[in-house]
XYZ file of C-alpha atoms in Angstrom:
786
model
C 67.708 91.796 46.472
C 66.386 89.435 48.848
C 64.515 89.985 51.853
C 67.615 90.415 54.268
C 69.493 92.241 51.860
C 66.532 94.590 51.481
C 66.079 95.062 55.313
C 69.762 95.979 55.724
C 70.037 98.099 52.802
C 67.123 100.242 54.185
C 67.692 99.834 57.866
C 71.291 100.341 57.917
C 72.640 101.848 54.904
C 69.832 104.413 54.202
C 70.771 105.999 57.943
C 73.769 107.371 59.984
C 74.735 103.668 60.233
C 75.256 103.209 56.927
C 77.988 106.002 57.012
C 79.718 104.296 60.057
C 79.161 100.725 57.746
C 81.190 102.389 55.268
C 83.678 104.159 57.677
C 84.419 100.614 59.250
C 84.882 98.845 56.116
C 87.160 101.368 55.247
C 89.029 101.247 58.708
C 89.270 97.761 58.416
C 90.754 98.004 55.194
C 93.629 100.308 56.277
C 94.369 98.434 59.555
C 94.990 94.974 57.465
C 97.115 96.689 55.056
C 99.202 98.715 57.883
C 99.283 95.518 60.402
C 99.892 92.813 57.406
C 102.054 93.738 54.831
C 102.159 91.918 51.534
C 104.377 88.794 51.857
C 106.835 89.701 49.391
C 109.552 87.499 48.068
C 108.882 83.649 49.147
C 111.140 80.702 49.433
C 109.653 77.171 48.273
C 111.017 74.223 50.224
C 110.303 70.435 50.038
C 111.156 67.404 52.658
C 113.976 66.283 50.522
C 115.596 63.023 50.963
C 115.318 61.157 54.154
C 118.377 61.120 56.552
C 117.340 59.117 59.454
C 114.501 58.444 62.117
C 114.046 57.976 65.841
C 111.411 55.507 66.988
C 109.104 56.779 69.945
C 105.970 54.973 71.397
C 103.265 54.374 68.955
C 105.848 55.236 66.072
C 108.548 58.144 65.566
C 110.019 61.091 63.891
C 111.529 60.811 60.216
C 113.902 63.137 59.688
C 114.973 64.225 56.080
C 117.086 66.934 54.418
C 114.725 70.210 55.204
C 111.956 69.019 57.740
C 111.055 66.048 59.881
C 107.700 64.237 60.537
C 106.578 62.983 63.613
C 104.108 59.896 63.271
C 102.093 58.422 66.184
C 99.513 55.463 66.000
C 97.091 56.068 68.910
C 95.221 53.273 70.910
C 92.415 52.964 68.955
C 93.782 52.805 65.671
C 93.953 56.791 64.730
C 97.214 58.276 63.511
C 98.484 61.579 63.889
C 101.149 62.783 61.448
C 102.525 66.300 61.609
C 105.315 68.134 59.906
C 108.096 70.555 61.425
C 107.473 70.045 64.989
C 103.308 70.011 65.001
C 102.014 68.155 67.623
C 98.240 67.246 68.630
C 98.063 70.156 70.760
C 97.522 72.619 71.478
C 94.078 72.431 69.446
C 90.771 73.735 69.532
C 89.155 70.521 67.806
C 90.516 67.978 70.491
C 88.515 67.003 73.632
C 90.980 67.310 76.525
C 94.539 65.419 75.672
C 95.016 63.128 72.852
C 94.839 59.699 73.215
C 97.639 57.382 74.435
C 100.135 55.730 71.680
C 99.770 52.485 70.975
C 102.635 50.329 72.692
C 102.518 47.652 70.176
C 103.059 50.041 66.991
C 106.538 50.624 66.229
C 108.642 52.587 63.545
C 110.835 50.107 61.726
C 112.381 50.401 58.269
C 110.761 49.781 55.197
C 111.518 49.195 51.537
C 113.616 51.720 49.576
C 114.901 53.429 52.099
C 111.524 54.383 53.678
C 109.760 53.671 57.317
C 106.838 52.024 58.454
C 104.325 51.860 61.413
C 102.423 48.594 61.781
C 99.242 48.211 64.270
C 96.338 46.233 64.605
C 94.053 48.530 62.383
C 96.311 50.408 60.309
C 99.684 50.533 58.376
C 101.374 53.890 57.696
C 104.046 53.684 55.470
C 106.624 56.883 54.789
C 108.452 57.133 51.924
C 112.098 58.130 51.309
C 110.871 61.387 50.001
C 108.317 62.327 52.362
C 105.056 60.701 51.025
C 102.758 59.063 53.516
C 100.444 56.555 53.149
C 97.803 54.747 54.940
C 96.752 50.996 54.504
C 94.538 48.568 55.956
C 96.389 45.686 57.642
C 96.330 43.750 54.602
C 97.820 46.379 52.850
C 95.321 47.995 50.707
C 96.225 51.639 50.164
C 93.359 53.907 51.595
C 95.002 57.457 50.894
C 98.335 58.712 49.895
C 99.624 62.108 51.050
C 102.044 63.153 48.480
C 105.363 65.322 50.229
C 104.085 68.576 50.845
C 105.345 72.183 49.833
C 105.934 75.192 51.835
C 106.325 78.697 50.705
C 108.027 80.882 53.348
C 108.240 84.857 53.096
C 111.832 85.390 52.985
C 111.441 88.355 55.710
C 109.418 86.440 57.812
C 105.905 85.293 58.861
C 103.849 82.345 58.454
C 104.251 79.997 55.885
C 101.457 78.824 53.538
C 101.642 75.055 52.637
C 100.001 72.600 50.235
C 99.290 68.851 50.791
C 98.275 67.100 47.686
C 96.609 63.532 48.555
C 95.718 60.557 46.065
C 92.720 58.023 46.952
C 91.109 54.935 44.938
C 89.954 55.717 41.978
C 86.080 54.969 42.861
C 86.154 56.665 46.070
C 83.669 59.692 46.712
C 84.150 62.722 49.073
C 82.177 63.744 51.820
C 82.362 66.537 54.829
C 84.098 69.897 54.834
C 81.416 71.198 57.191
C 78.262 72.380 56.046
C 78.129 72.170 52.133
C 74.859 73.145 50.429
C 76.291 71.202 47.367
C 76.329 68.053 49.372
C 76.352 65.840 51.036
C 78.219 63.821 48.013
C 81.674 66.752 47.165
C 82.009 66.849 43.454
C 84.950 68.061 41.931
C 85.643 71.677 42.631
C 87.285 73.764 45.106
C 85.647 74.525 48.380
C 86.897 77.292 50.712
C 87.547 76.868 54.542
C 86.507 80.108 56.096
C 83.276 80.564 57.731
C 81.114 83.053 55.864
C 77.779 84.724 56.143
C 76.268 84.421 52.554
C 74.389 87.837 53.251
C 71.058 86.666 52.606
C 69.846 83.551 51.662
C 71.630 80.763 49.938
C 71.168 77.652 47.466
C 73.169 74.424 46.585
C 75.655 76.567 44.322
C 76.627 79.028 47.402
C 80.062 78.074 48.847
C 81.250 78.638 51.773
C 78.791 78.895 54.320
C 78.667 79.263 57.923
C 80.182 76.096 59.306
C 83.194 74.879 57.392
C 85.838 72.350 58.960
C 88.762 70.442 57.572
C 87.349 67.085 57.663
C 87.177 64.653 55.066
C 85.181 61.360 54.760
C 86.599 59.444 52.166
C 84.020 56.220 51.145
C 85.832 53.692 48.550
C 85.556 50.055 47.898
C 89.424 49.851 49.833
C 87.455 50.999 52.998
C 86.437 53.965 54.967
C 88.694 56.598 56.330
C 88.365 60.235 57.392
C 91.055 62.752 57.485
C 91.280 65.912 59.328
C 93.856 68.605 58.918
C 93.964 70.216 62.174
C 94.621 73.916 61.282
C 91.801 76.863 61.638
C 93.611 79.109 59.006
C 92.287 80.217 55.991
C 92.471 77.457 53.166
C 91.069 75.617 50.187
C 90.278 72.161 49.756
C 89.996 70.900 45.685
C 88.636 67.840 45.156
C 88.475 65.839 41.958
C 87.019 62.250 41.887
C 89.259 59.138 40.196
C 88.363 57.369 37.041
C 88.519 53.716 36.802
C 90.294 52.341 33.510
C 87.504 49.779 32.746
C 89.789 46.774 33.449
C 92.706 48.027 31.877
C 94.562 48.921 34.790
C 95.452 52.338 34.342
C 92.851 54.116 36.506
C 93.224 57.848 37.606
C 93.122 58.298 41.393
C 90.890 60.708 43.118
C 92.470 63.488 44.301
C 92.469 66.014 47.429
C 94.513 69.142 47.592
C 94.683 71.201 50.904
C 96.277 74.694 50.734
C 96.474 76.741 53.691
C 97.364 80.343 54.359
C 99.502 79.484 57.303
C 99.378 77.256 60.439
C 100.521 73.691 61.425
C 100.809 71.140 58.577
C 99.131 68.358 60.938
C 96.453 65.742 60.307
C 94.533 62.840 62.069
C 93.102 59.860 59.983
C 90.732 57.370 61.293
C 89.873 54.304 59.011
C 87.430 51.504 59.538
C 83.485 50.890 58.910
C 81.308 54.224 59.002
C 80.429 53.257 62.329
C 83.756 53.003 63.432
C 85.485 56.046 62.004
C 82.621 58.121 63.420
C 83.123 56.562 66.824
C 86.725 57.445 66.607
C 85.997 60.930 65.475
C 84.389 61.449 68.267
C 86.655 59.972 70.913
C 89.071 62.453 69.288
C 86.943 65.508 69.601
C 84.558 65.074 72.248
C 80.969 63.261 72.411
C 77.997 65.354 70.867
C 75.864 66.826 74.005
C 72.721 65.296 74.362
C 69.822 67.832 73.791
C 67.090 67.937 76.603
C 64.184 66.201 75.714
C 61.752 68.767 74.907
C 64.336 69.499 71.972
C 63.556 66.561 70.115
C 60.204 67.966 69.379
C 58.920 70.696 67.178
C 59.526 74.241 67.569
C 58.505 77.432 65.721
C 60.488 80.791 65.118
C 59.745 84.008 63.152
C 61.920 87.184 62.976
C 59.406 89.645 63.651
C 56.592 88.040 66.163
C 56.678 91.508 67.229
C 55.303 91.486 70.226
C 54.275 89.255 73.371
C 50.193 89.259 72.279
C 51.324 87.768 68.818
C 53.453 85.101 70.420
C 50.719 84.007 72.830
C 48.399 84.020 69.673
C 50.744 81.689 67.554
C 50.837 79.363 70.718
C 47.022 79.253 71.150
C 46.912 78.926 67.411
C 48.427 75.613 67.962
C 46.555 74.598 70.936
C 43.222 75.421 69.136
C 44.126 73.140 66.246
C 45.855 70.615 68.634
C 49.067 70.787 66.928
C 51.959 69.835 69.097
C 54.521 72.518 70.105
C 57.216 72.148 72.174
C 58.950 75.428 71.993
C 58.903 79.148 70.493
C 62.321 81.296 69.419
C 62.286 84.707 69.834
C 64.726 86.589 67.152
C 66.267 89.959 67.897
C 63.142 91.906 67.200
C 62.310 91.150 71.042
C 65.370 93.016 72.449
C 65.471 96.668 73.282
C 67.073 98.293 70.223
C 68.725 94.774 69.179
C 71.060 95.113 71.988
C 71.827 91.573 73.561
C 70.963 90.586 76.417
C 68.061 92.919 77.128
C 64.342 93.070 76.202
C 62.064 95.307 74.563
C 59.597 96.385 77.451
C 57.052 98.233 75.479
C 56.163 95.253 73.191
C 57.112 92.463 75.832
C 55.930 93.747 79.216
C 56.139 90.962 81.178
C 58.499 88.215 79.238
C 59.145 86.040 82.404
C 55.404 85.978 83.018
C 54.410 84.547 79.639
C 57.724 82.354 79.784
C 56.170 80.781 82.980
C 52.488 80.484 81.208
C 53.866 79.055 78.132
C 55.879 76.285 80.004
C 53.187 75.274 81.834
C 51.463 74.379 78.801
C 54.645 72.490 77.776
C 55.880 75.317 75.531
C 59.458 76.473 76.093
C 61.002 79.964 75.475
C 64.440 80.201 73.159
C 66.303 83.391 72.962
C 68.500 84.424 70.053
C 72.164 85.565 71.267
C 74.133 87.383 69.084
C 78.209 87.970 69.865
C 78.062 91.985 68.720
C 77.967 94.231 72.084
C 76.765 97.669 71.200
C 79.793 100.073 72.122
C 77.903 102.847 74.109
C 79.411 103.684 77.289
C 76.588 103.723 80.242
C 74.815 100.086 78.853
C 75.602 97.312 81.531
C 77.077 94.773 78.973
C 79.657 97.041 77.318
C 80.675 98.479 80.774
C 81.256 95.373 82.285
C 82.917 93.843 79.426
C 85.048 96.936 79.058
C 85.955 96.850 82.390
C 86.920 93.340 82.153
C 88.857 93.977 79.041
C 87.441 91.172 77.258
C 86.551 92.884 73.679
C 88.683 92.137 70.793
C 91.698 95.012 69.919
C 93.604 95.603 67.299
C 97.358 95.785 66.998
C 97.551 99.075 68.696
C 95.336 98.364 71.636
C 92.348 99.790 70.421
C 88.922 97.951 70.529
C 87.809 96.450 67.154
C 84.729 98.190 66.162
C 82.371 96.831 63.496
C 78.490 97.670 62.779
C 75.940 95.290 63.201
C 72.137 95.311 64.368
C 72.451 97.652 67.369
C 75.087 99.907 65.490
C 78.584 100.274 66.337
C 79.792 97.057 68.298
C 82.531 95.436 69.789
C 83.313 91.942 69.945
C 84.126 89.620 72.818
C 87.021 87.594 72.285
C 85.790 83.873 73.098
C 89.464 82.681 72.363
C 90.380 84.391 75.944
C 88.823 81.967 78.868
C 88.462 85.504 80.905
C 86.248 86.396 78.137
C 84.266 83.086 77.981
C 83.518 83.540 81.834
C 82.058 86.703 81.740
C 80.061 85.908 78.490
C 78.825 82.855 80.033
C 77.757 84.816 83.575
C 75.645 87.229 81.238
C 73.236 84.285 80.580
C 71.733 84.612 83.800
C 69.677 87.550 82.424
C 68.176 85.264 79.860
C 67.358 82.560 82.461
C 65.888 84.934 84.674
C 63.808 85.969 81.614
C 62.517 82.510 81.391
C 64.101 81.371 78.271
C 64.929 77.319 78.436
C 67.605 77.843 75.773
C 69.695 79.871 73.102
C 70.526 80.121 69.395
C 73.695 81.694 68.881
C 73.644 83.863 65.356
C 75.936 86.082 63.390
C 79.100 84.817 65.273
C 81.036 83.803 61.914
C 81.472 86.978 63.165
C 79.835 89.416 61.008
C 80.357 93.049 60.516
C 78.083 94.905 58.195
C 79.548 96.657 55.000
C 78.063 98.467 51.828
C 79.890 96.077 49.981
C 78.713 92.914 51.646
C 79.275 91.199 55.163
C 82.820 91.305 56.327
C 84.390 89.685 59.074
C 86.749 91.208 61.632
C 89.985 92.648 60.608
C 92.469 90.132 59.965
C 95.048 91.593 61.758
C 92.920 91.993 64.754
C 94.296 90.523 67.785
C 92.858 87.447 69.780
C 94.130 85.700 73.121
C 94.085 82.010 71.170
C 94.284 80.514 75.043
C 97.515 82.559 76.137
C 99.852 82.638 73.100
C 98.119 85.352 71.155
C 97.699 85.471 67.582
C 95.479 87.276 64.783
C 92.136 86.452 63.390
C 93.578 84.727 60.353
C 93.661 81.805 63.103
C 90.773 83.092 65.357
C 88.330 83.475 62.588
C 87.140 79.906 62.037
C 87.280 79.114 65.553
C 85.297 82.168 67.071
C 81.902 80.518 66.987
C 82.969 77.303 68.229
C 84.777 79.138 71.509
C 81.215 81.345 71.794
C 79.630 78.105 72.050
C 81.814 76.906 74.852
C 81.477 80.245 76.983
C 77.398 79.599 76.106
C 77.293 76.020 77.101
C 79.898 76.563 80.164
C 77.715 79.507 81.525
C 74.362 77.607 81.247
C 75.706 74.528 83.116
C 77.360 76.556 86.078
C 73.930 78.693 86.224
C 71.616 75.750 85.893
C 73.421 72.490 86.893
C 70.452 70.448 87.273
C 69.537 71.024 83.395
C 71.115 69.745 80.463
C 71.777 73.150 78.449
C 70.011 73.594 75.054
C 72.131 75.854 72.548
C 72.793 75.718 68.864
C 75.233 77.633 66.869
C 75.223 79.087 63.355
C 78.708 79.441 62.906
C 81.254 76.549 64.616
C 84.040 74.201 63.545
C 85.270 71.122 64.540
C 84.658 69.818 68.129
C 81.613 72.240 68.227
C 79.169 69.097 69.002
C 80.613 69.078 72.605
C 78.718 72.389 73.146
C 75.370 72.001 70.781
C 74.073 71.807 67.504
C 73.392 73.941 64.207
C 70.669 74.983 61.894
C 70.986 75.426 58.157
C 70.947 79.178 58.836
C 69.346 81.029 55.851
C 68.679 78.509 53.363
C 66.662 80.354 50.293
C 63.159 79.383 49.687
C 62.562 77.078 46.967
C 63.136 73.375 45.730
C 66.802 73.814 45.337
C 66.872 75.194 49.172
C 64.669 71.922 50.112
C 67.366 69.971 48.694
C 69.963 71.926 49.807
C 68.712 71.638 53.604
C 69.287 67.427 53.558
C 72.675 68.014 52.239
C 73.947 70.206 54.754
C 72.171 67.876 57.622
C 73.810 64.695 56.172
C 77.017 66.552 55.729
C 77.333 67.866 59.038
C 76.217 64.662 60.588
C 79.579 62.894 58.815
C 81.693 65.869 60.631
C 80.483 64.510 63.980
C 77.673 67.233 64.361
C 74.324 65.226 64.733
C 71.511 68.058 66.022
C 70.942 69.945 63.280
C 67.984 70.823 61.023
C 66.982 73.619 58.511
C 64.572 76.314 58.573
C 61.452 75.137 57.491
C 59.778 76.392 54.502
C 63.142 78.205 53.757
C 64.326 81.643 55.325
C 63.195 84.143 52.434
C 60.443 84.778 50.190
C 56.835 82.639 50.468
C 56.580 78.941 49.740
C 54.089 77.618 47.752
C 51.648 75.417 49.794
C 53.100 72.206 48.165
C 57.062 73.414 48.831
C 55.952 74.180 52.490
C 54.285 70.749 53.168
C 57.531 68.936 51.476
C 59.772 70.638 53.863
C 57.364 70.129 56.958
C 57.641 66.743 56.176
C 60.983 66.259 55.884
C 61.760 68.711 58.745
C 59.727 66.321 60.804
C 62.071 63.688 60.022
C 65.088 65.642 60.979
C 66.873 65.877 64.590
C 66.271 69.810 64.653
C 62.546 70.293 63.592
C 62.175 74.173 63.289
C 59.978 76.187 61.311
C 61.320 80.039 60.833
C 61.094 82.781 58.296
C 62.716 86.465 57.687
C 60.864 89.506 59.058
C 59.176 90.122 55.255
C 58.547 86.053 54.217
C 54.969 85.985 55.718
C 53.621 84.154 58.374
C 54.793 80.214 58.510
C 52.259 78.742 60.523
C 50.823 75.474 59.166
C 47.313 77.012 59.123
C 48.264 79.790 57.169
C 48.738 77.439 53.576
C 44.834 76.308 53.508
C 43.154 73.277 55.265
C 44.586 70.688 53.202
C 48.099 71.767 54.341
C 47.109 72.247 57.849
C 45.562 68.288 57.749
C 48.735 66.679 56.386
C 50.850 69.137 58.810
C 49.188 67.768 61.389
C 49.579 64.218 60.113
C 53.592 64.769 60.288
C 53.733 66.354 63.723
C 51.710 63.637 64.940
C 54.118 60.935 63.696
C 57.322 63.015 64.951
C 55.442 63.317 68.443
C 54.808 59.227 67.902
C 58.616 59.073 67.293
C 60.016 61.157 70.093
C 61.127 57.738 71.919
C 63.449 57.041 68.937
C 64.190 60.314 68.656
C 65.404 60.284 72.343
C 67.532 56.945 71.505
C 69.365 58.153 68.353
C 70.289 61.236 70.753
C 71.813 58.910 73.520
C 73.601 56.786 70.658
C 74.984 59.611 69.051
C 76.317 60.631 72.525
C 77.533 57.403 73.006
C 78.555 56.014 69.605
C 79.053 59.510 67.560
C 76.667 57.784 64.917
C 74.344 60.580 63.573
C 70.544 60.813 63.612
C 70.496 61.124 59.888
C 72.988 59.106 57.967
C 73.434 58.769 54.120
C 72.379 55.815 52.697
C 75.589 53.881 52.423
C 76.250 53.914 56.214
C 75.800 50.289 56.759
C 76.883 48.838 53.498
C 79.841 51.611 52.144
C 80.823 48.766 49.719
C 77.227 49.564 47.340
C 78.691 51.961 45.148
C 75.093 52.737 43.820
C 74.057 53.706 47.535
C 77.553 55.908 47.614
C 75.526 58.283 45.083
C 72.281 58.185 46.028
C 71.795 61.946 47.788
C 67.802 62.575 47.474
C 66.985 59.740 50.732
C 68.395 59.140 54.387
C 68.588 56.513 56.843
C 67.218 57.686 60.218
C 69.088 55.621 62.760
C 69.424 51.773 61.832
C 65.594 51.416 61.765
C 64.283 53.817 59.314
C 64.607 54.716 55.697
C 63.145 58.469 54.668
C 62.705 59.333 51.070
C 61.449 63.058 50.833
C 60.276 64.452 48.104
C 62.430 67.203 46.608
C 60.684 67.730 43.574
C 57.555 69.632 42.925
C 54.638 67.703 41.330
C 55.539 64.587 42.625
C 53.428 61.771 43.913
C 55.709 58.444 43.067
C 59.324 58.171 43.309
C 62.229 56.123 43.048
C 64.027 54.543 46.351
C 67.276 52.937 46.415
C 67.065 49.949 48.997
C 69.929 48.914 51.011
C 70.090 44.885 51.374
C 67.541 43.219 53.269
C 63.785 43.702 53.779
C 61.921 46.936 54.104
C 58.593 48.026 54.773
C 56.460 50.778 53.692
C 55.086 52.310 57.396
C 52.107 53.817 55.881
C 50.913 50.790 53.650
C 52.817 47.881 55.116
C 54.051 46.684 51.569
C 57.313 44.635 51.807
C 60.445 45.331 49.492
C 63.677 43.114 49.131
C 67.100 45.216 48.600
C 69.361 45.605 47.245
C 67.856 47.572 44.226
C 65.370 50.180 43.534
C 61.798 50.373 43.733
C 58.872 53.069 43.087
C 56.831 53.912 45.837
C 53.479 55.941 46.399
C 54.218 59.947 47.682
C 51.294 61.272 48.011
C 50.753 64.898 49.233
C 49.649 63.503 52.344
C 53.152 61.894 53.364
C 56.466 61.203 52.274
C 57.714 57.632 51.943
C 59.303 55.904 55.182
C 60.131 52.617 55.361
C 61.211 50.383 58.076
C 64.108 47.868 57.994
C 62.677 44.222 58.844
C 63.609 42.853 62.046
C 64.084 46.286 63.545
C 62.672 47.171 66.896
C 61.426 51.071 66.939
C 60.429 52.744 70.588
C 57.411 54.755 69.812
C 54.698 56.825 71.794
C 51.734 54.375 72.004
C 48.004 55.504 71.750
C 47.683 55.795 75.741
C 50.874 58.407 75.635
C 53.237 55.291 77.116
C 56.323 54.196 75.153
C 55.751 50.580 73.284
C 57.919 48.821 71.267
C 57.018 48.592 67.581
C 58.489 45.625 65.918
C 59.016 45.100 62.164
C 58.830 41.190 60.947
C 62.186 39.876 59.982
C 62.246 37.889 56.709
C 62.208 34.186 56.852
C 65.485 32.854 57.744
C 66.433 35.894 59.197
C 66.816 37.837 62.702
C 66.900 41.204 63.672
C 66.725 43.970 66.911
C 67.590 47.190 68.089
C 68.794 49.507 70.678
C 66.218 51.433 73.179
C 67.206 54.306 75.486
C 64.147 55.715 77.493
C 63.840 58.931 78.315
C 65.460 59.871 81.533
C 64.404 63.449 81.479
C 66.349 66.725 80.962
C 68.960 65.817 84.029
C 72.063 63.958 84.078
C 71.014 60.556 84.806
C 73.321 57.769 83.356
C 71.476 56.283 79.971
C 70.462 52.619 80.132
C 70.532 51.087 77.109
C 68.200 48.479 76.543
C 69.082 45.935 73.773
C 66.480 43.631 71.969
C 66.633 40.463 69.415
C 63.902 39.647 67.152
C 63.296 36.290 65.139
C 60.677 34.420 63.371
C 59.605 31.206 64.789
C 56.714 29.220 63.199
C 55.685 32.095 61.774
C 55.421 34.015 65.079
C 57.776 37.153 65.716
C 59.639 36.337 69.170
C 60.936 39.398 70.969
C 63.401 39.102 73.642
C 65.471 41.592 75.449
C 69.226 40.393 75.959
C 70.735 40.932 79.362
C 73.947 39.888 80.192
C 74.457 35.997 78.750
C 70.911 35.640 78.682
C 67.537 37.280 77.401
C 64.296 38.249 78.928
C 60.801 39.129 78.034
C 60.420 42.464 76.632
C 60.109 45.391 79.326
C 57.443 47.746 76.983
C 54.293 46.465 75.473
C 55.148 44.833 71.831
C 53.351 45.400 68.603
C 54.225 43.454 65.681
C 53.779 45.148 61.998
C 54.504 43.174 58.607
C 53.824 40.010 59.460
C 52.335 38.083 56.559
C 53.464 41.100 54.014
C 54.606 39.713 50.600
C 57.682 41.212 49.017
């Protein structure tokens, strides 16, 4: 049994709370059986033959014998289609109103009785039986959605549906939220239901905390993103295609989306990977910008236990000259695990400690769970009950589950009144001195002796007014909670950017914060899963994330801990964390050699802090993730599409983590161009594969020739690290200076590099001209031979 399972079994099910958990589980099943009767007989339906069409701005409506399809090409090239009256709104994923239709795109008759919409960036063809093809302007097919099928209960109720799609035979699938087996998604079925796996998870566990019906498909023909805007429970079955070795008999790749209810509607964005993520961000919102301190190293542990222990840990970092930006307090700092409280005996002066730490450059971050102890007389429960913001069942009774505080109720975050109430509660956290929050257990979770369950599927939710049940609200619960927290923090402290990250969420969650891996298992497979999660979430529009360095449970070996630490230092959210029974995870607990190498990784992270600040701003402006798959700049390179053990950090750096024990050398697949080993200065030319040293002291990091990287100099000021371009080539880069933790507008500086008479020339591009660089320049790689 894993650590978390052991704690729950002893601490909950071995007590009166265990009886409450069992009773809660039985009550949930009985409630659902009564409120959600069996579907009974169903009637299958397909669109049937085309019967007519009605042109509208950006597209129109194509009518079939038993259904109708709305097609719209938006300004910017995003394609929307929806069946049976489904419109882009209402939607939890979209940021505000959907984009305007492209006035130049028109619905017109096509061959064989079908219809088509032609625009500058994409062509949409609808067959006479309801298949929808997305093509490039030149006519190359990117995806073909076959006519859908619905199953409608004869006695009434939500229709379930299936949509099958064909993609090119060479295509590779990515996305679907946080998947431990990625980032490339192999053949298999992936569930769309946010789930706490109960304890630590590894690469074979699915689903996890964040599922999204967002697929990124990369093929020779081009890259596209498809988003089925539907929050119901569902499954996606993927099967990669097979090429016919020149025979012309290719077997296309296939994707099958099955949903238990809800609308059948889809957005498709096509283009280069950068253009696709920019278009996706325009639809779902720009990623929130974390405060600058949140890009530094952070330390957490479930089980600090006391103010004295927290101070001891921070002092340990300072005594050993290890940089530290934040300390995270888990549920053990609460009074009896009740949210928005403090155990005064173990933390007698939390505001005083927070001030002392902040004066030393260290912020405090608090865990926040959604479950509220159902106990009249407690402040949070009484205020929520008075405001009538808790989830109720069909009979109007509060829905209750068992979580850490015992029997609990759950705020309905799909109700604007509940979000406003909940956001106001964060005033208590700020008064205690916390600078940020992390949302946990918000799938949401209810403990049972049979495994963690969620709320009853029949539980009622506001869903912004129309009302509905938990089948529709479950996957967006964490997203709506993040919105409540983000908006509350903005109201309470408008001069500072909020810091919030959430274990659960859905499409669009980047508008409110980031995420982390959750309870990833300790072991080499868990290390590999950490990288998969970060890359996959970045391709779904969530750029700020990172793992529990060292794994959540168990005790990592010194080598494993160090390799995880070195990887974490190159990811957006760099946080060590562990379960209450997993022991201490401070770098000095693993011996002097690990401490020395961890200190080097921390120093490099701090040196690269200006680069991470730049990547954060660029993610907000363009949607591009900090950590990118190797094929990001050249998706046509099939070898890079299959490369999953390395990644690009922005445009300038290639990071090749060590993911296996006993490794001191590893192969690295290079994209085209010149690359320099940042430790040795050795130059390599891609595309191709090279062997590089990976001693225990570091993981390989390579810099792109010609790149401009903002770094922190020896004097603490910013300087530009410029890697020499290859002969006959130019380079460059973008730099965004740190504007602090407020709301000042980002100033993007553009630089160009070139080699002139054996000398590297760096210019800042301003309008139609250029100027000398604003910052001190340090050239590296000049004279290195490939």
